[in-house]
XYZ file of N, CA and C in Angstrom:
246
model
N 9.662 -24.574 4.899
C 8.438 -24.398 4.067
C 8.705 -23.240 3.069
N 8.440 -23.460 1.903
C 8.627 -22.525 0.784
C 7.418 -21.757 0.601
N 7.559 -20.467 0.602
C 6.476 -19.439 0.386
C 6.224 -19.327 -1.036
N 4.945 -19.373 -1.522
C 4.677 -19.284 -2.998
C 3.799 -18.112 -3.090
N 3.977 -17.156 -3.944
C 3.154 -16.074 -4.211
C 2.650 -16.086 -5.734
N 1.544 -15.379 -5.985
C 1.131 -15.189 -7.436
C 1.695 -14.067 -7.994
N 2.382 -14.162 -9.185
C 3.005 -12.980 -9.884
C 1.778 -12.208 -10.376
N 1.912 -10.863 -10.348
C 0.943 -9.838 -10.632
C 1.584 -8.586 -11.224
N 0.876 -7.916 -12.098
C 1.463 -6.739 -12.624
C 1.257 -5.624 -11.590
N 2.004 -4.467 -11.786
C 1.900 -3.361 -10.866
C 0.550 -2.813 -10.886
N -0.073 -2.705 -12.088
C -1.393 -2.087 -12.216
C -2.399 -2.889 -11.618
N -2.435 -4.142 -11.773
C -3.423 -5.049 -11.156
C -3.263 -4.998 -9.619
N -2.033 -5.025 -9.203
C -1.790 -4.954 -7.677
C -2.333 -3.563 -7.125
N -1.964 -2.546 -7.784
C -2.540 -1.217 -7.329
C -4.015 -1.176 -7.295
N -4.645 -1.703 -8.327
C -6.127 -1.825 -8.270
C -6.669 -2.614 -7.051
N -5.991 -3.682 -6.745
C -6.470 -4.403 -5.456
C -6.159 -3.624 -4.277
N -4.948 -2.960 -4.165
C -4.602 -2.236 -3.038
C -5.586 -1.026 -2.828
N -5.915 -0.366 -3.935
C -6.743 0.749 -3.733
C -8.169 0.320 -3.241
N -8.561 -0.766 -3.661
C -9.905 -1.434 -3.309
C -9.801 -1.653 -1.738
N -8.735 -2.228 -1.300
C -8.541 -2.484 0.199
C -8.428 -1.243 0.983
N -7.778 -0.187 0.363
C -7.692 1.091 1.153
C -9.137 1.633 1.413
N -9.963 1.545 0.434
C -11.298 2.196 0.667
C -12.167 1.452 1.572
N -11.743 0.121 1.864
C -12.477 -0.663 2.949
C -11.854 -0.464 4.254
N -10.644 0.015 4.404
C -10.003 0.160 5.763
C -10.586 1.152 6.601
N -10.646 0.911 7.887
C -11.297 1.844 8.965
C -10.636 3.143 8.958
N -9.328 3.269 8.564
C -8.588 4.623 8.621
C -8.640 5.280 7.259
N -9.447 4.854 6.456
C -9.584 5.498 5.000
C -9.925 7.003 5.192
N -9.228 7.747 4.429
C -9.486 9.294 4.371
C -9.701 9.536 2.849
N -10.536 10.456 2.502
C -10.919 10.889 1.125
C -9.463 11.157 0.495
N -9.129 10.767 -0.722
C -7.933 11.133 -1.349
C -6.865 10.255 -1.063
N -6.985 9.287 -0.251
C -5.938 8.238 0.078
C -5.810 7.263 -0.991
N -4.714 6.973 -1.483
C -4.558 5.986 -2.621
C -3.094 5.682 -2.784
N -2.865 4.414 -3.304
C -1.523 3.978 -3.544
C -1.307 4.248 -4.969
N -0.237 5.003 -5.308
C 0.144 5.411 -6.745
C 1.273 4.484 -7.244
N 2.064 3.898 -6.389
C 3.238 3.149 -6.796
C 3.463 2.034 -5.757
N 3.963 0.935 -6.349
C 4.391 -0.214 -5.515
C 5.679 -0.780 -5.978
N 6.535 -1.078 -5.137
C 7.850 -1.734 -5.431
C 7.978 -2.937 -4.526
N 8.802 -3.864 -4.838
C 9.071 -5.042 -4.045
C 10.421 -4.977 -3.642
N 10.552 -5.099 -2.260
C 11.952 -5.166 -1.630
C 11.980 -6.521 -0.912
N 12.660 -7.444 -1.590
C 12.803 -8.830 -0.943
C 11.311 -9.445 -1.124
N 10.870 -9.807 -0.070
C 9.459 -10.484 -0.025
C 8.443 -9.515 0.414
N 8.784 -8.310 0.502
C 7.699 -7.147 0.944
C 7.355 -6.363 -0.099
N 6.090 -6.092 -0.274
C 5.556 -5.032 -1.224
C 5.466 -3.717 -0.429
N 6.025 -2.714 -1.053
C 6.038 -1.395 -0.415
C 5.204 -0.427 -1.227
N 4.193 0.096 -0.695
C 3.231 1.015 -1.375
C 3.502 2.475 -0.967
N 3.338 3.346 -2.102
C 3.534 4.718 -1.843
C 2.471 5.539 -2.482
N 2.236 6.714 -1.967
C 1.093 7.593 -2.531
C 1.166 8.885 -1.696
N 0.145 9.687 -1.852
C 0.254 11.003 -1.157
C 0.193 10.752 0.358
N 1.010 11.561 1.124
C 1.072 11.414 2.463
C 0.454 12.577 3.302
N -0.297 13.472 2.682
C -1.026 14.558 3.356
C -0.014 15.383 4.182
N 1.031 15.811 3.692
C 1.995 16.691 4.446
C 1.420 18.195 4.539
N 1.862 18.890 5.461
C 1.494 20.312 5.494
C 2.187 21.301 4.558
N 2.007 22.441 4.518
C 2.616 23.250 3.596
C 4.136 23.467 3.696
N 4.721 23.040 4.893
C 6.152 23.076 5.035
C 6.726 21.601 4.749
N 5.828 20.769 4.318
C 6.328 19.383 4.020
C 6.458 18.506 5.242
N 5.822 18.932 6.291
C 5.912 18.137 7.594
C 4.688 17.271 7.643
N 4.873 16.116 8.379
C 3.683 15.153 8.547
C 2.568 15.809 9.426
N 1.372 15.295 9.067
C 0.123 15.737 9.822
C -0.441 14.548 10.434
N -1.543 14.656 11.045
C -2.217 13.479 11.676
C -2.791 12.628 10.607
N -3.052 13.142 9.431
C -3.531 12.324 8.307
C -2.300 11.347 7.808
N -1.011 11.900 7.910
C 0.074 11.143 7.471
C 0.283 9.815 8.184
N 0.004 9.830 9.576
C -0.043 8.641 10.277
C -0.997 7.606 9.795
N -2.273 8.091 9.438
C -3.209 7.124 8.998
C -2.770 6.578 7.602
N -2.206 7.301 6.779
C -1.671 6.745 5.518
C -0.584 5.751 5.711
N 0.302 6.040 6.611
C 1.370 5.143 6.948
C 0.740 3.769 7.439
N -0.259 3.899 8.417
C -0.836 2.692 8.847
C -1.592 1.868 7.767
N -2.234 2.555 6.862
C -2.970 1.818 5.828
C -2.017 1.170 4.851
N -0.849 1.860 4.487
C 0.083 1.255 3.626
C 0.831 0.104 4.305
N 1.030 0.196 5.573
C 1.575 -0.968 6.266
C 0.574 -2.121 6.221
N -0.615 -1.923 6.382
C -1.676 -2.914 6.375
C -1.686 -3.537 4.989
N -1.476 -2.804 3.935
C -1.411 -3.362 2.623
C -0.236 -4.348 2.458
N 0.883 -3.886 2.928
C 2.108 -4.639 2.914
C 1.959 -5.953 3.633
N 1.315 -5.979 4.782
C 1.089 -7.170 5.574
C 0.111 -8.162 4.897
N -0.862 -7.611 4.344
C -1.985 -8.496 3.719
C -1.556 -8.925 2.359
N -1.003 -8.065 1.576
C -0.727 -8.488 0.049
C 0.615 -9.143 -0.154
N 1.574 -8.848 0.660
C 2.987 -9.366 0.403
C 3.003 -10.997 0.553
N 2.250 -11.607 1.378
C 2.298 -13.076 1.383
C 1.479 -13.613 0.161
N 0.690 -12.883 -0.551
C -0.036 -13.389 -1.588
C 0.495 -13.062 -2.982
N 1.201 -12.016 -3.129
C 1.688 -11.520 -4.546
C 3.120 -11.133 -4.605
N 3.676 -11.287 -5.725
C 4.940 -10.766 -6.080
C 4.845 -10.092 -7.513
N 5.642 -9.019 -7.642
C 5.535 -8.220 -8.981
C 6.172 -9.143 -9.981
N 5.579 -9.039 -11.146
C 6.032 -9.742 -12.410
C 7.296 -8.979 -12.927
């Protein structure tokens, strides 16, 4: 079975991703996707990770990771970067 995805620009995909972020149960104020790359068939989202003053992860970092993982799972089967 061949997988088909819709080609989409980075900007359009980030707009969709940021809308999904705000709807997610783990959403925190300031959480957003600033960048997306494609690695094989997987879209990888990046943005602020809410690190502490020493650059170490916080409880908020885990929430961001989980939301970005959700974006990859939901959007990768639908879209590919142009």
